[in-house]
Short mmCIF file of C-alpha atoms in Angstrom, two decimals:
data_model
loop_
_atom_site.label_atom_id
_atom_site.label_comp_id
_atom_site.label_asym_id
_atom_site.label_seq_id
_atom_site.Cartn_x
_atom_site.Cartn_y
_atom_site.Cartn_z
CA UNK A 1242 -62.67 -17.41 -23.43
CA UNK A 1243 -65.53 -19.76 -24.20
CA UNK A 1244 -63.11 -22.65 -23.87
CA UNK A 1245 -61.87 -21.31 -20.59
CA UNK A 1246 -65.42 -21.07 -19.30
CA UNK A 1247 -66.37 -24.57 -20.38
CA UNK A 1248 -63.10 -25.90 -18.93
CA UNK A 1249 -63.87 -24.15 -15.67
CA UNK A 1250 -67.39 -25.54 -15.69
CA UNK A 1251 -66.30 -29.08 -16.36
CA UNK A 1252 -63.65 -28.76 -13.68
CA UNK A 1253 -66.32 -27.59 -11.29
CA UNK A 1254 -68.55 -30.54 -12.21
CA UNK A 1255 -65.65 -32.89 -11.69
CA UNK A 1256 -65.07 -31.41 -8.26
CA UNK A 1257 -68.73 -31.76 -7.41
CA UNK A 1258 -68.63 -35.36 -8.52
CA UNK A 1259 -65.44 -36.05 -6.59
CA UNK A 1260 -66.98 -34.39 -3.55
CA UNK A 1261 -70.21 -36.35 -3.84
CA UNK A 1262 -68.51 -39.71 -4.12
CA UNK A 1263 -66.30 -38.87 -1.17
CA UNK A 1264 -69.19 -37.67 0.93
CA UNK A 1265 -69.43 -40.81 3.04
CA UNK A 1266 -66.02 -40.08 4.51
CA UNK A 1267 -67.04 -36.59 5.65
CA UNK A 1268 -68.73 -35.95 8.93
CA UNK A 1269 -69.26 -32.38 7.81
CA UNK A 1270 -72.28 -30.89 6.06
CA UNK A 1271 -73.61 -31.80 2.65
CA UNK A 1272 -72.69 -30.11 -0.58
CA UNK A 1273 -76.17 -28.76 -1.13
CA UNK A 1274 -75.93 -26.33 1.74
CA UNK A 1275 -75.45 -22.67 0.95
CA UNK A 1276 -74.31 -21.50 4.36
CA UNK A 1277 -71.68 -22.79 6.74
CA UNK A 1278 -71.17 -22.23 10.44
CA UNK A 1279 -67.50 -21.70 11.21
CA UNK A 1280 -68.20 -21.55 14.34
CA UNK A 1281 -66.77 -18.48 16.06
CA UNK A 1282 -67.14 -17.58 19.74
CA UNK A 1283 -69.51 -14.70 20.36
CA UNK A 1284 -71.23 -14.97 17.06
CA UNK A 1285 -71.63 -13.83 13.51
CA UNK A 1286 -70.32 -17.18 12.49
CA UNK A 1287 -72.64 -17.97 9.59
CA UNK A 1288 -71.07 -17.53 6.16
CA UNK A 1289 -72.44 -17.98 2.66
CA UNK A 1290 -70.94 -20.58 0.38
CA UNK A 1291 -70.18 -19.07 -3.01
CA UNK A 1292 -69.36 -20.52 -6.40
CA UNK A 1293 -69.41 -17.11 -8.10
CA UNK A 1294 -65.67 -16.49 -8.27
CA UNK A 1295 -63.65 -17.25 -11.41
CA UNK A 1296 -61.49 -20.39 -11.38
CA UNK A 1297 -62.85 -21.19 -7.91
CA UNK A 1298 -65.16 -23.91 -6.70
CA UNK A 1299 -67.18 -23.82 -3.49
CA UNK A 1300 -65.66 -21.24 -1.18
CA UNK A 1301 -66.70 -19.63 2.08
CA UNK A 1302 -67.54 -16.01 1.31
CA UNK A 1303 -65.91 -13.65 3.78
CA UNK A 1304 -65.97 -10.58 1.57
CA UNK A 1305 -66.81 -10.05 -2.11
CA UNK A 1306 -64.70 -6.96 -2.74
CA UNK A 1307 -61.75 -7.06 -2.47
CA UNK A 1308 -62.18 -10.83 -2.45
CA UNK A 1309 -61.67 -12.82 0.73
CA UNK A 1310 -62.57 -16.47 0.24
CA UNK A 1311 -61.97 -19.21 2.79
CA UNK A 1312 -61.33 -22.88 2.06
CA UNK A 1313 -64.13 -25.07 3.47
CA UNK A 1314 -62.45 -27.11 6.17
CA UNK A 1315 -63.49 -30.52 4.81
CA UNK A 1316 -61.19 -29.88 1.83
CA UNK A 1317 -58.22 -30.48 4.14
CA UNK A 1318 -59.39 -34.06 4.71
CA UNK A 1319 -58.95 -34.90 1.02
CA UNK A 1320 -55.15 -34.83 1.07
CA UNK A 1321 -52.15 -32.69 1.81
CA UNK A 1322 -52.36 -30.66 -1.40
CA UNK A 1323 -55.12 -28.07 -1.46
CA UNK A 1324 -56.74 -27.91 -4.91
CA UNK A 1325 -56.27 -24.60 -6.71
CA UNK A 1326 -60.06 -24.28 -7.09
CA UNK A 1327 -60.43 -24.36 -3.32
CA UNK A 1328 -57.32 -22.47 -2.26
CA UNK A 1329 -58.06 -19.45 -0.06
CA UNK A 1330 -58.04 -15.94 -1.51
CA UNK A 1331 -57.27 -12.64 0.18
CA UNK A 1332 -56.73 -9.23 -1.46
CA UNK A 1333 -56.12 -5.89 0.24
CA UNK A 1334 -57.22 -3.44 -2.46
CA UNK A 1335 -60.08 -3.76 -4.93
CA UNK A 1336 -58.25 -2.57 -8.04
CA UNK A 1337 -57.26 -5.98 -9.39
CA UNK A 1338 -56.56 -6.54 -13.09
CA UNK A 1339 -59.03 -9.13 -14.39
CA UNK A 1340 -57.27 -9.65 -17.68
CA UNK A 1341 -53.60 -10.50 -18.04
CA UNK A 1342 -51.96 -10.96 -21.42
CA UNK A 1343 -48.97 -13.25 -21.13
CA UNK A 1344 -47.26 -11.58 -24.09
CA UNK A 1345 -47.31 -8.10 -22.57
CA UNK A 1346 -46.61 -8.93 -18.93
CA UNK A 1347 -43.20 -7.85 -17.62
CA UNK A 1348 -41.40 -8.53 -14.37
CA UNK A 1349 -39.22 -5.53 -13.55
CA UNK A 1350 -36.14 -5.66 -11.36
CA UNK A 1351 -34.75 -2.28 -10.40
CA UNK A 1352 -33.24 -0.19 -7.64
CA UNK A 1353 -29.85 -0.97 -6.15
CA UNK A 1354 -28.76 -3.28 -9.01
CA UNK A 1355 -26.10 -3.27 -11.73
CA UNK A 1356 -28.51 -4.06 -14.57
CA UNK A 1357 -32.22 -3.22 -14.24
CA UNK A 1358 -34.31 -5.94 -15.90
CA UNK A 1359 -37.65 -6.11 -17.61
CA UNK A 1360 -38.30 -9.82 -18.08
CA UNK A 1361 -41.01 -11.33 -20.24
CA UNK A 1362 -42.73 -14.45 -18.95
CA UNK A 1363 -40.87 -16.41 -21.60
CA UNK A 1364 -37.58 -15.18 -20.17
CA UNK A 1365 -38.66 -16.03 -16.63
CA UNK A 1366 -39.73 -19.52 -17.67
CA UNK A 1367 -36.38 -20.07 -19.37
CA UNK A 1368 -34.50 -19.74 -16.07
CA UNK A 1369 -33.61 -22.92 -14.10
CA UNK A 1370 -36.73 -24.41 -12.55
CA UNK A 1371 -37.20 -25.17 -8.88
CA UNK A 1372 -40.15 -26.86 -7.20
CA UNK A 1373 -41.31 -27.67 -3.67
CA UNK A 1374 -44.41 -27.98 -1.53
CA UNK A 1375 -45.16 -25.18 0.92
CA UNK A 1376 -47.97 -24.04 3.16
CA UNK A 1377 -49.39 -20.61 2.43
CA UNK A 1378 -51.15 -19.29 5.51
CA UNK A 1379 -52.70 -15.89 6.17
CA UNK A 1380 -51.25 -14.09 9.21
CA UNK A 1381 -54.80 -13.81 10.50
CA UNK A 1382 -55.90 -17.37 9.82
CA UNK A 1383 -58.26 -18.38 12.67
CA UNK A 1384 -58.64 -14.76 13.79
CA UNK A 1385 -62.33 -15.40 14.47
CA UNK A 1386 -61.38 -17.67 17.37
CA UNK A 1387 -59.57 -14.92 19.28
CA UNK A 1388 -61.15 -14.03 22.62
CA UNK A 1389 -61.75 -11.20 23.23
CA UNK A 1390 -62.65 -10.89 19.56
CA UNK A 1391 -60.69 -8.48 17.37
CA UNK A 1392 -61.70 -6.63 14.18
CA UNK A 1393 -60.43 -7.80 10.79
CA UNK A 1394 -61.07 -10.67 8.43
CA UNK A 1395 -63.06 -13.06 10.61
CA UNK A 1396 -61.56 -16.29 9.33
CA UNK A 1397 -62.15 -19.75 10.65
CA UNK A 1398 -59.25 -22.15 10.09
CA UNK A 1399 -59.42 -22.14 6.31
CA UNK A 1400 -57.18 -19.20 5.39
CA UNK A 1401 -54.40 -21.65 4.65
CA UNK A 1402 -53.46 -24.13 1.98
CA UNK A 1403 -50.62 -26.29 0.76
CA UNK A 1404 -49.50 -26.48 -2.85
CA UNK A 1405 -46.66 -27.73 -4.99
CA UNK A 1406 -45.08 -24.54 -6.28
CA UNK A 1407 -43.00 -24.43 -9.46
CA UNK A 1408 -40.95 -21.50 -10.63
CA UNK A 1409 -37.53 -19.93 -10.52
CA UNK A 1410 -35.50 -18.92 -7.52
CA UNK A 1411 -35.61 -15.24 -6.68
CA UNK A 1412 -31.84 -15.50 -6.29
CA UNK A 1413 -31.44 -16.44 -9.96
CA UNK A 1414 -33.35 -13.33 -11.00
CA UNK A 1415 -31.50 -11.07 -8.56
CA UNK A 1416 -28.16 -12.49 -9.71
CA UNK A 1417 -29.04 -11.64 -13.30
CA UNK A 1418 -29.71 -8.07 -12.25
CA UNK A 1419 -26.58 -7.98 -10.07
CA UNK A 1420 -27.36 -6.78 -6.56
CA UNK A 1421 -24.99 -3.94 -5.65
CA UNK A 1422 -22.97 -3.89 -2.45
CA UNK A 1423 -24.86 -2.12 0.31
CA UNK A 1424 -28.29 -3.58 -0.55
CA UNK A 1425 -30.30 -4.29 2.60
CA UNK A 1426 -33.80 -5.29 1.53
CA UNK A 1427 -35.72 -6.37 -1.52
CA UNK A 1428 -39.23 -4.99 -1.97
CA UNK A 1429 -42.05 -6.63 -3.91
CA UNK A 1430 -45.07 -5.10 -5.60
CA UNK A 1431 -47.93 -6.66 -7.53
CA UNK A 1432 -50.40 -5.40 -10.12
CA UNK A 1433 -53.14 -4.57 -7.62
CA UNK A 1434 -53.67 -0.91 -6.73
CA UNK A 1435 -55.37 1.16 -4.05
CA UNK A 1436 -58.93 2.26 -4.76
CA UNK A 1437 -58.42 5.70 -3.25
CA UNK A 1438 -55.90 8.39 -4.08
CA UNK A 1439 -52.90 8.29 -1.72
CA UNK A 1440 -53.95 4.92 -0.28
CA UNK A 1441 -50.82 2.90 0.53
CA UNK A 1442 -50.03 0.48 -2.31
CA UNK A 1443 -49.59 -3.04 -0.95
CA UNK A 1444 -45.83 -3.70 -0.99
CA UNK A 1445 -43.69 -6.02 1.16
CA UNK A 1446 -39.98 -6.53 1.75
CA UNK A 1447 -37.57 -9.24 2.75
CA UNK A 1448 -33.97 -8.86 3.89
CA UNK A 1449 -31.51 -9.19 1.03
CA UNK A 1450 -30.05 -12.38 2.59
CA UNK A 1451 -33.48 -13.97 2.84
CA UNK A 1452 -34.28 -12.93 -0.72
CA UNK A 1453 -31.08 -14.61 -1.91
CA UNK A 1454 -31.38 -17.83 0.10
CA UNK A 1455 -32.16 -19.81 -3.06
CA UNK A 1456 -35.48 -21.03 -1.66
CA UNK A 1457 -37.63 -17.94 -2.07
CA UNK A 1458 -39.33 -18.53 -5.40
CA UNK A 1459 -41.04 -16.64 -8.16
CA UNK A 1460 -43.73 -19.21 -8.95
CA UNK A 1461 -45.55 -19.61 -12.25
CA UNK A 1462 -47.28 -22.86 -11.35
CA UNK A 1463 -49.31 -24.10 -8.43
CA UNK A 1464 -50.06 -27.81 -8.21
CA UNK A 1465 -48.62 -28.11 -11.74
CA UNK A 1466 -51.09 -25.65 -13.29
CA UNK A 1467 -50.80 -21.94 -13.91
CA UNK A 1468 -52.12 -19.94 -10.98
CA UNK A 1469 -55.77 -18.92 -10.76
CA UNK A 1470 -55.90 -15.16 -11.28
CA UNK A 1471 -57.14 -14.63 -7.72
CA UNK A 1472 -54.16 -16.58 -6.36
CA UNK A 1473 -51.74 -14.29 -8.17
CA UNK A 1474 -51.46 -15.21 -11.87
CA UNK A 1475 -49.05 -15.04 -13.63
CA UNK A 1476 -46.27 -14.83 -11.02
CA UNK A 1477 -46.40 -15.09 -7.26
CA UNK A 1478 -43.63 -14.78 -4.70
CA UNK A 1479 -43.29 -17.91 -2.55
CA UNK A 1480 -41.65 -17.39 0.83
CA UNK A 1481 -41.66 -20.89 2.33
CA UNK A 1482 -42.10 -21.04 6.09
CA UNK A 1483 -43.26 -17.41 6.26
CA UNK A 1484 -46.74 -15.93 6.44
CA UNK A 1485 -48.71 -15.26 3.25
CA UNK A 1486 -48.43 -11.48 3.57
CA UNK A 1487 -44.99 -11.79 1.95
CA UNK A 1488 -46.23 -14.02 -0.89
CA UNK A 1489 -46.88 -11.13 -3.28
CA UNK A 1490 -49.54 -11.96 -5.85
CA UNK A 1491 -49.30 -10.81 -9.51
CA UNK A 1492 -45.69 -9.96 -8.76
CA UNK A 1493 -44.43 -7.52 -11.38
CA UNK A 1494 -41.95 -5.31 -9.58
CA UNK A 1495 -38.86 -6.14 -7.54
CA UNK A 1496 -36.94 -3.23 -6.08
CA UNK A 1497 -33.61 -3.69 -4.34
CA UNK A 1498 -33.30 -1.17 -1.50
CA UNK A 1499 -30.18 0.29 0.06
CA UNK A 1500 -32.01 1.37 3.21
CA UNK A 1501 -34.60 -0.37 5.39
CA UNK A 1502 -38.18 -0.34 4.09
CA UNK A 1503 -40.33 1.84 6.33
CA UNK A 1504 -43.50 1.65 4.23
CA UNK A 1505 -46.82 1.21 6.06
CA UNK A 1506 -47.17 -2.50 5.20
CA UNK A 1507 -43.84 -3.30 6.85
CA UNK A 1508 -43.61 -0.75 9.65
CA UNK A 1509 -47.20 -0.60 10.89
CA UNK A 1510 -49.40 -3.25 9.33
CA UNK A 1511 -48.57 -6.91 9.83
CA UNK A 1512 -46.50 -6.28 12.93
CA UNK A 1513 -46.61 -8.54 15.99
CA UNK A 1514 -45.63 -8.13 19.63
CA UNK A 1515 -42.02 -9.24 19.99
CA UNK A 1516 -42.99 -11.82 22.63
CA UNK A 1517 -43.24 -15.64 22.63
CA UNK A 1518 -46.17 -16.65 20.36
CA UNK A 1519 -46.77 -12.93 19.71
CA UNK A 1520 -48.82 -13.12 22.88
CA UNK A 1521 -49.87 -10.17 25.04
CA UNK A 1522 -52.70 -9.44 27.46
CA UNK A 1523 -55.70 -7.59 26.04
CA UNK A 1524 -55.07 -3.90 26.62
CA UNK A 1525 -51.36 -4.36 27.25
CA UNK A 1526 -49.31 -1.56 25.66
CA UNK A 1527 -45.67 -0.56 25.33
CA UNK A 1528 -44.62 -3.87 23.81
CA UNK A 1529 -42.01 -3.65 21.01
CA UNK A 1530 -43.43 -4.63 17.61
CA UNK A 1531 -41.67 -6.47 14.80
CA UNK A 1532 -42.80 -7.43 11.29
CA UNK A 1533 -44.59 -10.79 11.30
CA UNK A 1534 -42.33 -13.48 9.91
CA UNK A 1535 -42.08 -17.27 10.35
CA UNK A 1536 -45.05 -19.61 10.53
CA UNK A 1537 -45.46 -21.62 13.69
CA UNK A 1538 -46.44 -25.27 14.05
CA UNK A 1539 -50.11 -26.26 13.79
CA UNK A 1540 -52.18 -29.41 13.50
CA UNK A 1541 -55.82 -30.22 12.91
CA UNK A 1542 -58.21 -33.14 12.96
CA UNK A 1543 -59.86 -33.17 9.53
CA UNK A 1544 -62.27 -36.11 9.60
CA UNK A 1545 -64.16 -35.54 12.86
CA UNK A 1546 -65.89 -32.27 13.71
CA UNK A 1547 -66.92 -30.87 17.07
CA UNK A 1548 -70.07 -32.51 18.40
CA UNK A 1549 -69.59 -35.69 16.35
CA UNK A 1550 -71.23 -38.86 17.72
CA UNK A 1551 -68.94 -41.87 17.68
CA UNK A 1552 -69.96 -45.48 18.15
CA UNK A 1553 -68.94 -46.84 21.57
CA UNK A 1554 -66.69 -49.88 21.41
CA UNK A 1555 -65.88 -49.35 17.74
CA UNK A 1556 -62.40 -48.30 16.66
CA UNK A 1557 -62.55 -44.88 14.99
CA UNK A 1558 -59.93 -43.59 12.61
CA UNK A 1559 -58.81 -40.11 13.51
CA UNK A 1560 -56.75 -38.28 10.94
CA UNK A 1561 -55.69 -34.84 9.93
CA UNK A 1562 -52.93 -32.55 8.82
CA UNK A 1563 -49.99 -30.93 10.55
CA UNK A 1564 -47.30 -28.50 9.54
CA UNK A 1565 -44.17 -27.41 11.32
CA UNK A 1566 -44.09 -23.82 10.06
CA UNK A 1567 -40.54 -22.95 9.08
CA UNK A 1568 -39.33 -26.46 9.98
CA UNK A 1569 -40.55 -29.98 9.25
CA UNK A 1570 -43.03 -31.98 11.31
CA UNK A 1571 -41.08 -34.01 13.86
CA UNK A 1572 -44.03 -35.64 15.59
CA UNK A 1573 -47.76 -35.40 16.02
CA UNK A 1574 -49.39 -36.51 19.25
CA UNK A 1575 -53.03 -37.31 19.82
CA UNK A 1576 -55.06 -37.09 23.02
CA UNK A 1577 -58.62 -38.31 23.60
CA UNK A 1578 -58.81 -36.95 27.16
CA UNK A 1579 -58.34 -33.23 26.71
CA UNK A 1580 -54.57 -33.34 26.90
CA UNK A 1581 -54.10 -35.47 30.05
CA UNK A 1582 -52.43 -38.25 28.09
CA UNK A 1583 -50.81 -38.20 24.66
CA UNK A 1584 -49.72 -40.83 22.21
CA UNK A 1585 -47.78 -40.50 18.98
CA UNK A 1586 -49.80 -40.58 15.75
CA UNK A 1587 -48.48 -42.21 12.59
CA UNK A 1588 -47.17 -39.77 10.03
CA UNK A 1589 -47.96 -39.90 6.33
CA UNK A 1590 -45.60 -39.28 3.42
CA UNK A 1591 -43.08 -36.50 3.87
CA UNK A 1592 -43.66 -34.01 1.04
CA UNK A 1593 -40.95 -31.66 2.31
CA UNK A 1594 -40.43 -29.61 5.41
CA UNK A 1595 -42.71 -26.74 4.37
CA UNK A 1596 -45.64 -28.97 3.43
CA UNK A 1597 -48.74 -30.19 5.22
CA UNK A 1598 -48.19 -33.69 6.52
CA UNK A 1599 -50.85 -36.29 7.07
CA UNK A 1600 -51.21 -38.00 10.44
CA UNK A 1601 -53.41 -40.95 11.48
CA UNK A 1602 -54.37 -42.77 14.60
CA UNK A 1603 -57.06 -45.10 15.95
CA UNK A 1604 -59.19 -44.54 19.00
CA UNK A 1605 -61.83 -46.83 20.52
CA UNK A 1606 -64.16 -44.87 22.78
CA UNK A 1607 -66.36 -46.28 25.51
CA UNK A 1608 -69.69 -44.57 26.22
CA UNK A 1609 -69.08 -41.00 27.29
CA UNK A 1610 -67.74 -37.59 26.35
CA UNK A 1611 -64.27 -36.98 25.00
CA UNK A 1612 -62.13 -34.03 24.07
CA UNK A 1613 -59.91 -34.92 21.14
CA UNK A 1614 -56.70 -32.95 20.76
CA UNK A 1615 -53.79 -32.99 18.37
CA UNK A 1616 -50.38 -31.43 18.89
CA UNK A 1617 -47.52 -30.89 16.46
CA UNK A 1618 -43.85 -30.68 17.40
CA UNK A 1619 -41.57 -29.41 14.65
CA UNK A 1620 -37.95 -30.25 13.85
CA UNK A 1621 -36.77 -27.32 15.95
CA UNK A 1622 -38.70 -28.81 18.91
CA UNK A 1623 -41.22 -25.99 18.88
CA UNK A 1624 -44.50 -27.39 20.13
CA UNK A 1625 -48.00 -25.98 19.92
CA UNK A 1626 -48.99 -24.23 23.16
CA UNK A 1627 -51.93 -25.39 25.29
CA UNK A 1628 -53.12 -21.81 25.85
CA UNK A 1629 -54.27 -19.57 22.99
CA UNK A 1630 -52.22 -16.49 22.18
CA UNK A 1631 -53.78 -13.05 21.92
CA UNK A 1632 -52.80 -9.86 20.15
CA UNK A 1633 -54.95 -7.03 18.79
CA UNK A 1634 -54.40 -8.02 15.15
CA UNK A 1635 -55.47 -11.63 15.61
CA UNK A 1636 -52.22 -13.02 14.22
CA UNK A 1637 -50.40 -16.35 14.59
CA UNK A 1638 -52.95 -18.49 16.38
CA UNK A 1639 -51.51 -21.97 16.93
CA UNK A 1640 -53.02 -23.24 20.14
CA UNK A 1641 -53.66 -26.99 20.42
CA UNK A 1642 -57.15 -27.42 18.96
CA UNK A 1643 -59.82 -29.24 20.97
CA UNK A 1644 -62.65 -31.24 19.38
CA UNK A 1645 -65.36 -32.33 21.79
CA UNK A 1646 -67.16 -35.54 20.77
CA UNK A 1647 -69.30 -38.17 22.45
CA UNK A 1648 -69.68 -41.91 22.07
CA UNK A 1649 -72.86 -43.93 22.58
CA UNK B 768 -10.14 -55.71 -27.09
CA UNK B 769 -13.64 -57.06 -27.23
CA UNK B 770 -14.23 -56.16 -23.59
CA UNK B 771 -13.05 -52.62 -24.19
CA UNK B 772 -15.45 -52.31 -27.13
CA UNK B 773 -18.30 -53.69 -25.04
CA UNK B 774 -17.48 -51.27 -22.25
CA UNK B 775 -17.45 -48.37 -24.72
CA UNK B 776 -20.80 -49.42 -26.13
CA UNK B 777 -22.22 -49.82 -22.66
CA UNK B 778 -20.89 -46.43 -21.65
CA UNK B 779 -22.37 -44.79 -24.74
CA UNK B 780 -25.68 -46.51 -24.10
CA UNK B 781 -25.67 -45.17 -20.55
CA UNK B 782 -24.89 -41.66 -21.75
CA UNK B 783 -27.73 -41.81 -24.27
CA UNK B 784 -30.08 -43.12 -21.60
CA UNK B 785 -29.03 -40.40 -19.16
CA UNK B 786 -29.50 -37.64 -21.75
CA UNK B 787 -32.95 -38.89 -22.69
CA UNK B 788 -33.95 -39.04 -19.01
CA UNK B 789 -32.87 -35.40 -18.61
CA UNK B 790 -34.74 -34.44 -21.79
CA UNK B 791 -37.84 -36.22 -20.59
CA UNK B 792 -37.65 -34.47 -17.23
CA UNK B 793 -37.33 -31.12 -18.99
CA UNK B 794 -40.18 -31.87 -21.36
CA UNK B 795 -42.36 -32.97 -18.47
CA UNK B 796 -41.94 -29.78 -16.50
CA UNK B 797 -41.92 -27.17 -19.26
CA UNK B 798 -44.77 -24.73 -18.73
CA UNK B 799 -46.60 -22.63 -21.24
CA UNK B 800 -48.70 -19.90 -19.69
CA UNK B 801 -51.99 -18.85 -21.24
CA UNK B 802 -53.51 -15.40 -20.83
CA UNK B 803 -56.27 -15.16 -18.25
CA UNK B 804 -59.41 -13.06 -18.53
CA UNK B 805 -62.02 -13.29 -15.79
CA UNK B 806 -64.96 -11.41 -14.33
CA UNK B 807 -65.24 -10.76 -10.63
CA UNK B 808 -68.71 -10.89 -9.08
CA UNK B 809 -70.37 -7.85 -7.55
CA UNK B 810 -71.64 -7.96 -4.01
CA UNK B 811 -75.41 -8.20 -3.73
CA UNK B 812 -75.46 -7.61 0.00
CA UNK B 813 -76.32 -4.43 1.86
CA UNK B 814 -76.27 -3.43 5.52
CA UNK B 815 -79.20 -3.72 7.95
CA UNK B 816 -81.62 -0.79 8.20
CA UNK B 817 -80.81 1.82 10.83
CA UNK B 818 -79.92 5.48 11.31
CA UNK B 819 -76.73 6.26 9.39
CA UNK B 820 -76.94 3.24 7.08
CA UNK B 821 -76.77 5.33 3.91
CA UNK B 822 -73.77 7.36 5.03
CA UNK B 823 -71.94 4.15 5.96
CA UNK B 824 -72.71 2.50 2.63
CA UNK B 825 -71.81 5.57 0.55
CA UNK B 826 -68.48 6.01 2.35
CA UNK B 827 -67.28 2.52 3.27
CA UNK B 828 -68.33 0.64 0.14
CA UNK B 829 -65.85 2.67 -1.93
CA UNK B 830 -63.11 0.31 -0.80
CA UNK B 831 -64.91 -2.80 0.39
CA UNK B 832 -68.24 -4.57 0.14
CA UNK B 833 -70.74 -5.16 2.95
CA UNK B 834 -69.18 -8.49 3.91
CA UNK B 835 -66.33 -6.70 5.66
CA UNK B 836 -68.82 -5.22 8.12
CA UNK B 837 -71.42 -8.00 8.23
CA UNK B 838 -68.86 -10.58 9.38
CA UNK B 839 -67.52 -8.49 12.28
CA UNK B 840 -68.29 -9.64 15.81
CA UNK B 841 -69.83 -7.32 18.42
CA UNK B 842 -67.13 -4.74 19.18
CA UNK B 843 -67.16 -1.80 21.61
CA UNK B 844 -67.62 1.78 20.40
CA UNK B 845 -63.95 2.62 21.07
CA UNK B 846 -62.93 -0.15 18.66
CA UNK B 847 -65.27 1.17 15.98
CA UNK B 848 -63.89 4.69 16.48
CA UNK B 849 -60.38 3.30 16.07
CA UNK B 850 -61.41 1.41 12.93
CA UNK B 851 -62.95 4.47 11.29
CA UNK B 852 -59.90 6.55 12.25
CA UNK B 853 -57.61 3.90 10.74
CA UNK B 854 -59.62 3.82 7.52
CA UNK B 855 -59.27 7.60 7.21
CA UNK B 856 -55.70 8.15 8.35
CA UNK B 857 -53.98 5.05 7.08
CA UNK B 858 -56.01 3.87 4.13
CA UNK B 859 -56.94 7.44 3.16
CA UNK B 860 -60.67 6.83 2.95
CA UNK B 861 -62.14 10.19 1.89
CA UNK B 862 -64.64 10.44 4.75
CA UNK B 863 -65.80 13.92 5.80
CA UNK B 864 -65.32 14.87 9.46
CA UNK B 865 -69.04 15.48 9.72
CA UNK B 866 -69.84 11.89 8.66
CA UNK B 867 -67.62 10.22 11.26
CA UNK B 868 -70.01 10.30 14.26
CA UNK B 869 -72.88 8.87 12.19
CA UNK B 870 -70.67 6.06 10.90
CA UNK B 871 -69.37 5.19 14.37
CA UNK B 872 -72.88 5.33 15.84
CA UNK B 873 -74.29 3.09 13.13
CA UNK B 874 -71.52 0.50 13.51
CA UNK B 875 -71.88 0.55 17.30
CA UNK B 876 -75.65 0.16 17.02
CA UNK B 877 -75.43 -2.71 14.53
CA UNK B 878 -72.18 -4.27 15.68
CA UNK B 879 -71.84 -3.11 19.27
CA UNK B 880 -71.85 -5.26 22.41
CA UNK B 881 -75.24 -6.94 22.82
#
């Protein structure tokens, strides 16, 4: 334990050091600050910065218990992989085991299967390994930008992250158990529990075909290290291209179902209007609801923040990240005039279709005001919309972001 | 004959090289997990003074800390009523009927439209 603490401390110092040396490239606030402004329309946009959480560096404190920690946005300028220490955290219930013994942990597979399993971590790690990069994004990332505002976790844009995930395919585990004919869904549960009696345990399901697509992963490593406890140690479900609600943390129970899952977390919570961009008018009712599913395309400028002052006549580098959701990034376009004209940005290394992708461009402003915009088109030709979506849960925001700046 | 021998040697060398590459790849990606034992921090934040503050804190903080409320934007009373109802009916928060109006009034006073 002492070693773990000193390792965590030295890691934190390293991060501080790395941050300090990289400071010149940030236009965003200094490391010494203890509050951050997200900023959200209509207020309550100040948040504390916390370093109090285990295995975590500087995080934006949304809620202490159960933890909700947002990644400070400048982290996304450092590269396409979000460091584990700065990866966002979101739990539903406050009963979270704080101690996990790798010798005693078991992953159970049960339900509509030929051979129920109780796998040790050693047995899981012995299965064929798979690895890929994938974006993990909260359904409600950017909820705080919804207008009219909606209740919930009032995130800025930092309830997302990209990591290299390593583990075994869910299919390999299901095949070992032998899914019986007639299975329709596979349900996942983690070690967290409701605080109150009869509170609905957080459980999520995927269709049996999705669960057996060979891509859905039971991950034991994140960016080539074991997962921080708050990101789901020791095992986390990875559902690439889908929202984080399905990425069950501390996964310890897999149940194959022979009838559709009607539990609260599938039927009621995390549902979206079955409309393009999950968009409805405030107050609109009678719209069919479906469980939230695939991520949509998004893109962000990461090195210039709103209100930045650029030097007139000097070429400025504009860069950021994009992701295509459940498909790769086909192109990223940049506009300096609020979307009147667009030009293609250069794309960085392709780390796989589910990953963040870097983009870069140059822009030489004259004196005046500019609205910088960035727009991602994915490989299915889905493009970010120019109008924000709205729904009462604050899900799936992916409007083209605007960054007002001036040059003098 | 000599060529055949050379080919065989070359082939064997290739096989050995290929096997060692595979072994290296396996060695490189083999993971050993270590037990984790952490402490989660307690919230040191409370809610602003006002009528009903204590009843809100004693009920709502069972499941979540003050941050959940402090970060909310101004929301109309009907939204706060719906939130409290959801917490009771869906998340099974053990809130007495008699406490509901005080909780809704406090939230509307502190987090209502300005």
